[in-house]
XYZ file of C-alpha atoms in Angstrom:
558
model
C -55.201 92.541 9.515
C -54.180 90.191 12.904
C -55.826 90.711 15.673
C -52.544 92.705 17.220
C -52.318 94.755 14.454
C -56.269 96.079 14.962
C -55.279 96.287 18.696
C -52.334 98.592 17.578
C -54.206 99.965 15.146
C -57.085 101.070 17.702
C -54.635 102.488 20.392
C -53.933 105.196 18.565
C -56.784 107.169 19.642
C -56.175 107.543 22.790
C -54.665 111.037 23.948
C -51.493 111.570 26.254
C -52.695 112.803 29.598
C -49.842 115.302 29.328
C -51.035 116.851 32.866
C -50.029 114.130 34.603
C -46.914 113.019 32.557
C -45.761 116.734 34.089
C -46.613 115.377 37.006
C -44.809 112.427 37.027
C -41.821 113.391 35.475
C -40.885 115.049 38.959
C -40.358 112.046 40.688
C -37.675 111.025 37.703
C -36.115 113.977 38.460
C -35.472 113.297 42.525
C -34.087 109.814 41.780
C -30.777 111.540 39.589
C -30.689 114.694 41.721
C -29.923 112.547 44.962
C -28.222 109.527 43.555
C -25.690 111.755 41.588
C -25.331 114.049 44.802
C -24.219 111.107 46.779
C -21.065 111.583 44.581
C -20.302 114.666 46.367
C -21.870 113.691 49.516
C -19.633 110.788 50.008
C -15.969 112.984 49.945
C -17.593 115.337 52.025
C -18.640 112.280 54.622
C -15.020 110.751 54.520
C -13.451 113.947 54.808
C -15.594 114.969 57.959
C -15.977 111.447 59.627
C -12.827 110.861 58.955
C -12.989 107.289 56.753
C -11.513 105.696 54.421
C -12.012 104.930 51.122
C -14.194 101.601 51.949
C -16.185 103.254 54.900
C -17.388 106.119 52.310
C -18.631 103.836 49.563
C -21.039 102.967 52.273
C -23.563 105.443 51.384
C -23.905 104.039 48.103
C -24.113 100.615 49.694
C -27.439 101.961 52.513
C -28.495 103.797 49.084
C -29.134 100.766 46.732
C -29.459 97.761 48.992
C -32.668 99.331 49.535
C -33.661 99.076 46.268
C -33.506 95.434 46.492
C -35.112 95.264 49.281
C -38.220 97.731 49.018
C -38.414 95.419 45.829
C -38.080 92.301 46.986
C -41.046 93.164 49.839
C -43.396 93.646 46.797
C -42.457 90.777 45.359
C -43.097 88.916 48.303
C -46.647 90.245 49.180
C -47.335 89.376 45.607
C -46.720 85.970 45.973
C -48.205 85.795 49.155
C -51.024 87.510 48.810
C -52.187 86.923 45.028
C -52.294 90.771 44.160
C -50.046 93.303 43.118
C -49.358 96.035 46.177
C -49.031 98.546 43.432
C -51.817 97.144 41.699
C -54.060 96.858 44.628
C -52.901 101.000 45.445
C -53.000 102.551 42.306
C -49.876 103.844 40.480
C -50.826 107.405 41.892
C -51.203 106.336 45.420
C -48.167 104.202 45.050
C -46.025 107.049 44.219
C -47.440 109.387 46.941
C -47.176 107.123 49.479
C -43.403 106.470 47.978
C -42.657 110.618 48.069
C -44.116 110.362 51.765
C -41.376 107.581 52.758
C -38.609 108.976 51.427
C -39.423 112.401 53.009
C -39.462 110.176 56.181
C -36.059 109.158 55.423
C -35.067 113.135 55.000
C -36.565 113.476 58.368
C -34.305 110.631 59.884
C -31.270 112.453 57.938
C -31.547 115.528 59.928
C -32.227 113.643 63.305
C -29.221 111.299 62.529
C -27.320 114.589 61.393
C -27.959 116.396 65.179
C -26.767 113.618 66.365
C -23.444 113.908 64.674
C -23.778 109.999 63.494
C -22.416 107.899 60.283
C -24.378 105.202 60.728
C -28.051 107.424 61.386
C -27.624 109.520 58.270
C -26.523 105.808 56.266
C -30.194 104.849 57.524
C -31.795 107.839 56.151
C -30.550 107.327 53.015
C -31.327 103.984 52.952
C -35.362 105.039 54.210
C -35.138 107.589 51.239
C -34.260 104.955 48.796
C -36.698 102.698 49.856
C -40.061 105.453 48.971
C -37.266 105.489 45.667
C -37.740 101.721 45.491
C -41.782 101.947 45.660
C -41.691 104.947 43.457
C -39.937 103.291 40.964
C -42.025 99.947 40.471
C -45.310 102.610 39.897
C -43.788 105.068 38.022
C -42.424 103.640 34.860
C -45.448 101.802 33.862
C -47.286 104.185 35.320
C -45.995 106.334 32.300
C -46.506 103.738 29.703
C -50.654 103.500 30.406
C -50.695 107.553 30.260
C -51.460 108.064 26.792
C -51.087 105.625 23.496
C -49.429 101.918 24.633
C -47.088 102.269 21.375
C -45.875 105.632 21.992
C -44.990 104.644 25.414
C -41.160 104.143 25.345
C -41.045 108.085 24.210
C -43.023 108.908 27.574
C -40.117 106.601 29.302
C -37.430 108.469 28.065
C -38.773 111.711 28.360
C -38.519 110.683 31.942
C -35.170 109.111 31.596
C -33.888 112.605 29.939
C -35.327 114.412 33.228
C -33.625 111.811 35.499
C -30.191 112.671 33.969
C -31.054 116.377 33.796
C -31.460 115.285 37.580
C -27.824 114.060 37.614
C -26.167 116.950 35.922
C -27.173 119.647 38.636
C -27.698 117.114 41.610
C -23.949 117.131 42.252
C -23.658 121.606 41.667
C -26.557 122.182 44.156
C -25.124 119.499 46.782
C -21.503 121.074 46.027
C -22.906 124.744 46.738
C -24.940 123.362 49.338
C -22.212 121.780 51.333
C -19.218 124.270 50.771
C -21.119 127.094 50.110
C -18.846 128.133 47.375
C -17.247 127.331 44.011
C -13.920 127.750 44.872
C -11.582 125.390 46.155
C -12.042 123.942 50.198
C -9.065 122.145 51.387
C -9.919 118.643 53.320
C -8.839 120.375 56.050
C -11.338 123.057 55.473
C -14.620 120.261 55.163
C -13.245 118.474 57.712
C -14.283 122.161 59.621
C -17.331 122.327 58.448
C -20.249 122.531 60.547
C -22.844 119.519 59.500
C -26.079 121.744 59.801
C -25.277 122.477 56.086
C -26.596 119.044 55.731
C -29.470 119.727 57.906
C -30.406 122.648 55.408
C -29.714 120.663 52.336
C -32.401 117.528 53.903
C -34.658 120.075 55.079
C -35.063 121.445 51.288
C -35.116 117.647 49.752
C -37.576 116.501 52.572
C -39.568 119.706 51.880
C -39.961 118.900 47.901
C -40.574 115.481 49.010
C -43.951 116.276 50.532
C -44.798 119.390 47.962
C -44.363 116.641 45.234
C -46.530 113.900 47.323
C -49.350 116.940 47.682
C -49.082 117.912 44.250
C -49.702 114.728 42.869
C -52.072 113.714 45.777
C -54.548 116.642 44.643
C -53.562 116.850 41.128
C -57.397 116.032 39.198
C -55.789 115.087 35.854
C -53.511 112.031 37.087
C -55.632 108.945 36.996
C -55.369 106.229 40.028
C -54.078 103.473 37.974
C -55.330 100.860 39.876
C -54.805 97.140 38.209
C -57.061 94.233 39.516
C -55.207 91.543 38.037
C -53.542 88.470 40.031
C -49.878 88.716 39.798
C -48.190 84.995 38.862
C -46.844 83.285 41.981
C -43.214 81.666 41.934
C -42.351 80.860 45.215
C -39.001 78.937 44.696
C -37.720 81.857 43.200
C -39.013 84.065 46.364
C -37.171 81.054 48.643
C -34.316 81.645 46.950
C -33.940 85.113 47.214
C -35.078 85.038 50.396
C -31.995 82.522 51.442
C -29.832 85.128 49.230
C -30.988 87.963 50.978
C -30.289 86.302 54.991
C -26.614 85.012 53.174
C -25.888 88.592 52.374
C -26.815 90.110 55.723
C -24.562 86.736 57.019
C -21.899 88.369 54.516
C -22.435 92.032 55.263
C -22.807 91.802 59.325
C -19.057 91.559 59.764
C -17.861 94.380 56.987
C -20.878 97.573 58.830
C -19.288 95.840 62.464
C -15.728 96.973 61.338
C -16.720 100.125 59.957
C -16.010 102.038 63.183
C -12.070 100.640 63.386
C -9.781 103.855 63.428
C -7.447 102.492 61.434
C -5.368 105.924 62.178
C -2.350 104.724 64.528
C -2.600 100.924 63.275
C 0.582 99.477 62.060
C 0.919 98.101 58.650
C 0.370 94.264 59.095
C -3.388 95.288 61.007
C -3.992 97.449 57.753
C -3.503 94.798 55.741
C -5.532 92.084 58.142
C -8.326 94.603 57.933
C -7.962 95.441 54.495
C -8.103 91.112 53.880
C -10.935 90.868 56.137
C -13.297 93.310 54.340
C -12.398 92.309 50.789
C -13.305 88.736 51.670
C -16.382 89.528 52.886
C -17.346 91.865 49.952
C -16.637 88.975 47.432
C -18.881 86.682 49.401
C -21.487 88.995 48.832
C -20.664 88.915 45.491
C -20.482 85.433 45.573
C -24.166 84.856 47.029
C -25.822 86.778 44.166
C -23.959 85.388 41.187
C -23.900 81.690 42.443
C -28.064 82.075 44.066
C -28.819 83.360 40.077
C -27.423 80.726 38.418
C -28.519 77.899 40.695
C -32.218 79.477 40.413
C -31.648 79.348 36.601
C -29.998 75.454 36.416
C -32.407 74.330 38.779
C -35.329 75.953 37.159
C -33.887 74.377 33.589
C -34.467 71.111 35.369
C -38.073 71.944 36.933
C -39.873 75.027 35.497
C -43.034 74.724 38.174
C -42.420 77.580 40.565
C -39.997 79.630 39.067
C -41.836 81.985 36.990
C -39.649 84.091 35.074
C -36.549 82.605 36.860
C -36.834 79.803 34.077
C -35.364 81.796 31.320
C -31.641 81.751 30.618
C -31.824 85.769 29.605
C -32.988 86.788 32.722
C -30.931 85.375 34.960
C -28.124 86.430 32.970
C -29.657 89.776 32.479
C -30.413 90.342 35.916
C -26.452 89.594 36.937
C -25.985 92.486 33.590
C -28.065 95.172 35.473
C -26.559 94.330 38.685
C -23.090 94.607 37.222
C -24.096 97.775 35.001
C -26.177 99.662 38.305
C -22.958 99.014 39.873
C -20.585 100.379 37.000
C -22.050 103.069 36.568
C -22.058 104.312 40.424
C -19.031 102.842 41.291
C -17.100 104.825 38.399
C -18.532 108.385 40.133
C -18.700 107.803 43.479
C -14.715 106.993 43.731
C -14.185 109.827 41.167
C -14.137 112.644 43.747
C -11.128 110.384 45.326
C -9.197 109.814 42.276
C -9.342 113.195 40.622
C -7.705 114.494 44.334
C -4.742 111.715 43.944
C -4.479 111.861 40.694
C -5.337 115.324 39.707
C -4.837 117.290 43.046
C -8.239 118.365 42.332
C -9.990 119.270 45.874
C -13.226 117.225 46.489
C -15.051 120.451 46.315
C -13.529 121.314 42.911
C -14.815 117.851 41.553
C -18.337 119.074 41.355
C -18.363 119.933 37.433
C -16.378 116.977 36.510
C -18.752 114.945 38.670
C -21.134 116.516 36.488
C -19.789 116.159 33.547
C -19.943 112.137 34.229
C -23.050 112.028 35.439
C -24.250 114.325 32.336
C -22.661 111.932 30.321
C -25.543 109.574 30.998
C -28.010 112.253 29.845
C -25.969 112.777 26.401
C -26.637 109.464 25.828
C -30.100 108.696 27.319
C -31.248 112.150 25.020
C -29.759 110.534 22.015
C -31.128 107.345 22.785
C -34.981 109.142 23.220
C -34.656 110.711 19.279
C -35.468 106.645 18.285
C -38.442 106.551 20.277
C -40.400 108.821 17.876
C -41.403 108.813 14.331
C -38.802 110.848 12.535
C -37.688 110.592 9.193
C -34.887 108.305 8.631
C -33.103 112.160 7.596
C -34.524 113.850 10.647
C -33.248 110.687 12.818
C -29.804 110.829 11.698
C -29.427 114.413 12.111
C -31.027 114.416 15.155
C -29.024 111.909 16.674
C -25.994 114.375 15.501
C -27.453 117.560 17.597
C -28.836 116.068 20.124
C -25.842 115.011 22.101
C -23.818 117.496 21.252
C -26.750 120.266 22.330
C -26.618 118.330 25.565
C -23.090 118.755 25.973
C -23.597 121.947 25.827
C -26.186 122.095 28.553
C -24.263 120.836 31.025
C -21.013 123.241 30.418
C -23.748 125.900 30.301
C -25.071 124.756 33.813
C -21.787 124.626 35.348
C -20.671 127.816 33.986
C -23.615 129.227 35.137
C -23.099 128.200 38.514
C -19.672 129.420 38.818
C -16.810 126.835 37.535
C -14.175 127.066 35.335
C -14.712 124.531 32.580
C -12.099 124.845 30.393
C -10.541 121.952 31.246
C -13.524 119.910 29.871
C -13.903 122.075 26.729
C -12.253 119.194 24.502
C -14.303 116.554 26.385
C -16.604 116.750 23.006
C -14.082 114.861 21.522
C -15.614 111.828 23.380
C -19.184 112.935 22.415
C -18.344 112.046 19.293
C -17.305 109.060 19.761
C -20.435 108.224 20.996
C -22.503 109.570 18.065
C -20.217 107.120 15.776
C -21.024 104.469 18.222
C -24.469 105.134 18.405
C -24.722 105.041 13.910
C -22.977 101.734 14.260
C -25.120 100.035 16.595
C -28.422 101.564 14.595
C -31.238 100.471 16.873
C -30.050 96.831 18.027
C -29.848 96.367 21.636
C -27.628 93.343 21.610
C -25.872 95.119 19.290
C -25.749 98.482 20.929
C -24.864 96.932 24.095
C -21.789 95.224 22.676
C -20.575 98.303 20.876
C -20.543 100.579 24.588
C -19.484 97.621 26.309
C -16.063 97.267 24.329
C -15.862 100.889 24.126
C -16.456 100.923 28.358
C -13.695 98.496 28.705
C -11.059 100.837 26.351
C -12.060 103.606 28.649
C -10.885 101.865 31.591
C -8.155 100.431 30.555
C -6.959 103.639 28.830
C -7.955 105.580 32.259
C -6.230 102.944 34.344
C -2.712 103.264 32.674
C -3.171 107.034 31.849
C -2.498 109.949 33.707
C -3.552 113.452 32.858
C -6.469 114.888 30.978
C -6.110 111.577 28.360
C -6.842 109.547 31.951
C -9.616 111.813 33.454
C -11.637 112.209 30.273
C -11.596 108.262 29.736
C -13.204 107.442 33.140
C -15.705 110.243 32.495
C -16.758 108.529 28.888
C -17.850 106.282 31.095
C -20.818 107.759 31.827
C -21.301 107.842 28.022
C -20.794 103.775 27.362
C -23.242 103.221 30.783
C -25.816 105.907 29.175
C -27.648 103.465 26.537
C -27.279 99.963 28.711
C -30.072 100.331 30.929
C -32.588 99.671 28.008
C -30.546 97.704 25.858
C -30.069 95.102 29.038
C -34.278 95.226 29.962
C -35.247 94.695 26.149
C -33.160 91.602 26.125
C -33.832 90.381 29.176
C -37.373 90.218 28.706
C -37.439 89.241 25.177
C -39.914 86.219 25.061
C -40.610 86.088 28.435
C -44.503 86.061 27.770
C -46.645 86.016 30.403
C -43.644 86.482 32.977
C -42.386 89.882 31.159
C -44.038 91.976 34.480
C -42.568 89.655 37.040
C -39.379 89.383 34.953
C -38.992 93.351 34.846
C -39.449 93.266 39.280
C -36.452 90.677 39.431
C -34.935 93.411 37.369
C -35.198 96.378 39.605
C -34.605 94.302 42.507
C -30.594 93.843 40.419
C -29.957 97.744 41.230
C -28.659 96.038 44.118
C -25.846 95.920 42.260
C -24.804 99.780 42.767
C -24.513 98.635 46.653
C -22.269 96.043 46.315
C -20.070 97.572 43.530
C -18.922 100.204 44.802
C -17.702 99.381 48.260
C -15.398 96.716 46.590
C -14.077 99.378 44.240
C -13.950 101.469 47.503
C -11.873 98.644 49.214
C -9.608 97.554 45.805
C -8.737 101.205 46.387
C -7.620 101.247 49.464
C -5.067 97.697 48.691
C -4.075 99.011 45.432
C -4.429 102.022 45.176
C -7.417 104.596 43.560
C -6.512 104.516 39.526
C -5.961 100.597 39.608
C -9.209 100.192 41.276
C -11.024 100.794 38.124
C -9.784 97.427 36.532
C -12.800 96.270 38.776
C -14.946 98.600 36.296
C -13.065 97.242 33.171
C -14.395 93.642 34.108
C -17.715 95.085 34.634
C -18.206 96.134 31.049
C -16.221 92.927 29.756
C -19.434 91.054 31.684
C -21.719 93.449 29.897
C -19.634 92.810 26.847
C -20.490 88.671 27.075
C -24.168 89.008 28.161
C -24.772 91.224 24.373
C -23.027 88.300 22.504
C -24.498 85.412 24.594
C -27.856 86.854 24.817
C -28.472 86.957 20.815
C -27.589 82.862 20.427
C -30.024 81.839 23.745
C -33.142 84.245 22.145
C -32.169 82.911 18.764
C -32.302 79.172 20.256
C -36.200 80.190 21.305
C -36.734 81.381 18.146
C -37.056 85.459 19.463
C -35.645 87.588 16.516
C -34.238 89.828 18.509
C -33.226 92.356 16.159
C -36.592 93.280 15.721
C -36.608 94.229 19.509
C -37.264 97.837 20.449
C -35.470 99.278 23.287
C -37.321 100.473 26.008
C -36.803 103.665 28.506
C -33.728 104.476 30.894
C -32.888 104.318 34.142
């Protein structure tokens, strides 16, 4: 027996503190009920501000650039300082003091709300994502040391199945919350509305906020999870995302200075100057993070000292994959509300089961995903990975029903589910696999929703959620594949990439004001051809280093 194997083999006594994975799952829980309520949150802002398409995505934008940079701040006092914040706290400190922030940022929602301001509640989101940010980097491998380190993926994606359960009744609660209804509001009607529904719905989120931060705070059973171990320094990768992050400020400054324009009694030609102006700066944003990854990457090819992780081909190219998927995968929902209204005539505050319906696409696939992380039967597996998806499909008409729509319309939606399950037998427990089999299919739905109208059109972009549902751990297992001693710093350049879902989407947001809604999602179909390239490339590169990736195991969602 190797010395791994008795280390394996010696694991298996230890217990799952299933007290404190309780716990914890909470926190997986706010992260999908608030990012998926953004999706009704944003029509609701446009509609009442009075914005367009561009100035809406902005939410998403406050929401996820602080995920970069709440990540890129621990990353930074790491290499400073020689120790891991999170480390140095505890993963139980890390998360209260995370809960704490964001119910800061709740706080600054309701004072930016009073004051009948865009721009305030766009910085309580982005104070709320930040405790998200902190919360994040302690949680997952927070849930990995509860319990046995090889049944550690299933505590994951127990957590990932609570985040999407998160997703599927985020956007009811924020619909019933807003309108106060089911039934159909006219633009007109929100436009009406009075914002201290938001001031209720902040209250109630800033309220759980704390109740979670004290229940974990004086919860006996959740250990501290403090690490004393130096973290590895690489400080010309932290110069170079430092440069990236002043370049994208540089980039940003001008498109949050025009925000304010009414646009309403401009002629054409200063629509279109405006329209021009944004969209250039958006793609230099773009620009900075593609071009600063692959510099860090060729110049670390040439010189290896001081760029940790940075050195490795897969996780430069991975960490472009989760910024493209992050921002996929938000980008398709949060301009969904908009497209089902042109396309569809389907009110924004009718859109909350469809919105629901994409966003509990995720969890179809993030539940079937989880049945691999235990030790079934081959059988059991495969018949699990039958019901599963299709018992979760039925969850989320279930919910909706429950809470008052009308979801016929979505009944034969299950043809799509299937789809998936065939996908899923095909692509057997790969990950570079996998990941090219929902990529291709992501880029069919697309294109097929793109030059579709109808129910054809509307359940294509809403399989989206079902391609994006297994990439999150397909994309990590690859990217860290051989990565060694750099597979912790590796997985923080990783979460600093959901900087992706704020870049994304206000793109999509302006393609969709030049072109139009339904062509905007081409910009979604190039997304998943990316995702596409980085399964095929990824396999040669790991097989170059001699990393049989097929014998990879996927790891937990996001």
């Amino acid at each position: 027996m190797t010395e791994n194997q008795k280390n394996v083999a010696s694991s298996t006594s230890i217990p799952t503190n299933y007290g404190a994975l309780g716990t914890l799952v909470t926190v997986f829980f706010f992260w999908g009920f608030i990012a998926a309520g953004n999706s009704i949150f944003i029509p609701f802002c446009k509609n009442y501000f009075h914005l367009d398409q561009f100035q809406s995505q902005l939410i998403d934008f406050a929401f996820y650039t602080a995920y970069y940079i709440g990540a890129l701040a621990l990353f930074a006092y790491g290499s400073f300082g020689g120790k891991d914040l999170v480390g140095k706290w505890g993963y139980k400190k890390s998360i209260v003091y995370g809960l704490l922030f964001s119910a800061i940022g709740a706080a600054a929602m309701i004072v930016a709300v009073n004051a009948n301001t865009f721009s305030g509640m766009l910085v309580g989101l982005f104070i709320v994502a930040l405790g998200f940010s902190l919360q994040q980097t302690a949680a997952q491998p927070f849930a990995i040391s509860l319990g046995d380190p090889a049944t550690g993926t299933s505590r994951v994606n127990l957590g990932g199945g609570i985040n999407s359960f998160g997703t599927t009744i985020g956007p009811i609660v924020v619909a019933l919350a807003l309108f106060g209804t089911t039934a159909a509001v006219t633009d007109e009607q929100i436009a009406a509305l009075s914002l201290s529904k938001v001031i209720i719905l902040y209250t109630g989120v800033g309220g759980l906020f704390i109740a979670s931060a004290a229940l974990f705070h004086f919860a006996k059973k959740v250990p501290s999870g403090i690490l004393e171990e130096e973290t590895e320094k690489a400080n010309k990768a932290l110069y170079t995302l430092i440069i990236m992050t002043g370049l994208l400020i540089v980039m940003f400054a001008p498109v949050f200075s025009s925000y304010k324009v009414d646009l309403t009694h401009a002629s054409e030609a200063e629509i279109l100057d405006m329209n021009a102006y944004r969209m250039n700066w958006l793609l230099g944003a773009l620009a900075v993070v593609v071009i600063g990854l692959l510099y860090a990457n060729m110049a670390a090819s040439k010189k290896p000292e001081g760029w940790g992780a940075m050195k490795y081909p897969q996780l430069v190219l991975g960490m472009l994959a989760i910024f493209v998927y992050v921002g996929v995968e938000v980008s398709i929902g949060s301009n969904l509300g908009e497209l089902l209204k042109v396309k569809d005539g389907i009110q924004s505050s009718e859109a909350a089961p469809y919105i629901s319906m994409y966003w509990g696409s995720l969890m179809i696939g993030r539940w079937t995903g989880a049945v691999s992380a235990f030790d079934f039967s081959k059988t059991t597996k495969m018949l699990l990975q039958v019901i599963v998806p299709l018992v979760a499909f039925f969850v989320i008409i279930g919910v909706n029903s429950t809470a008052g729509y009308n979801m016929k319309e979505l009944y034969f939606y299950i043809v799509c589910v299937i789809i998936q399950i065939a996908a899923f037998f095909y692509g057997g427990d790969k990950p570079a696999k996998t990941l090219m089999t929902f990529g291709f299919l992501g880029i069919v739905a697309m294109v097929v929703g793109t030059i579709t109208s109808g129910t054809i059109g509307t359940y294509a972009l809403l399989s989206g959620g079902l391609c994006c549902s297994i990439m999150w751990p397909c994309i990590f297992t690859l990217s860290i594949a051989g990565l060694g001693k750099y597979t912790t710093q590796g997985s923080a350049f990783l979460i600093m990439m959901i900087l992706g879902g704020g870049i994304i989407p206000p793109i999509q947001g302006k393609l969709a004001d030049v072109t139009g809604i339904q062509q905007s999602y081409w910009l979604a179909a190039a997304c998943f051809g990316y995702l596409t390239f980085f399964a095929i490339a990824v396999k040669g590169i790991l097989k170059k280093q001699g990393v049989n990736i097929e014998e990879a195991q996927t790891v937990g969602g996001h």
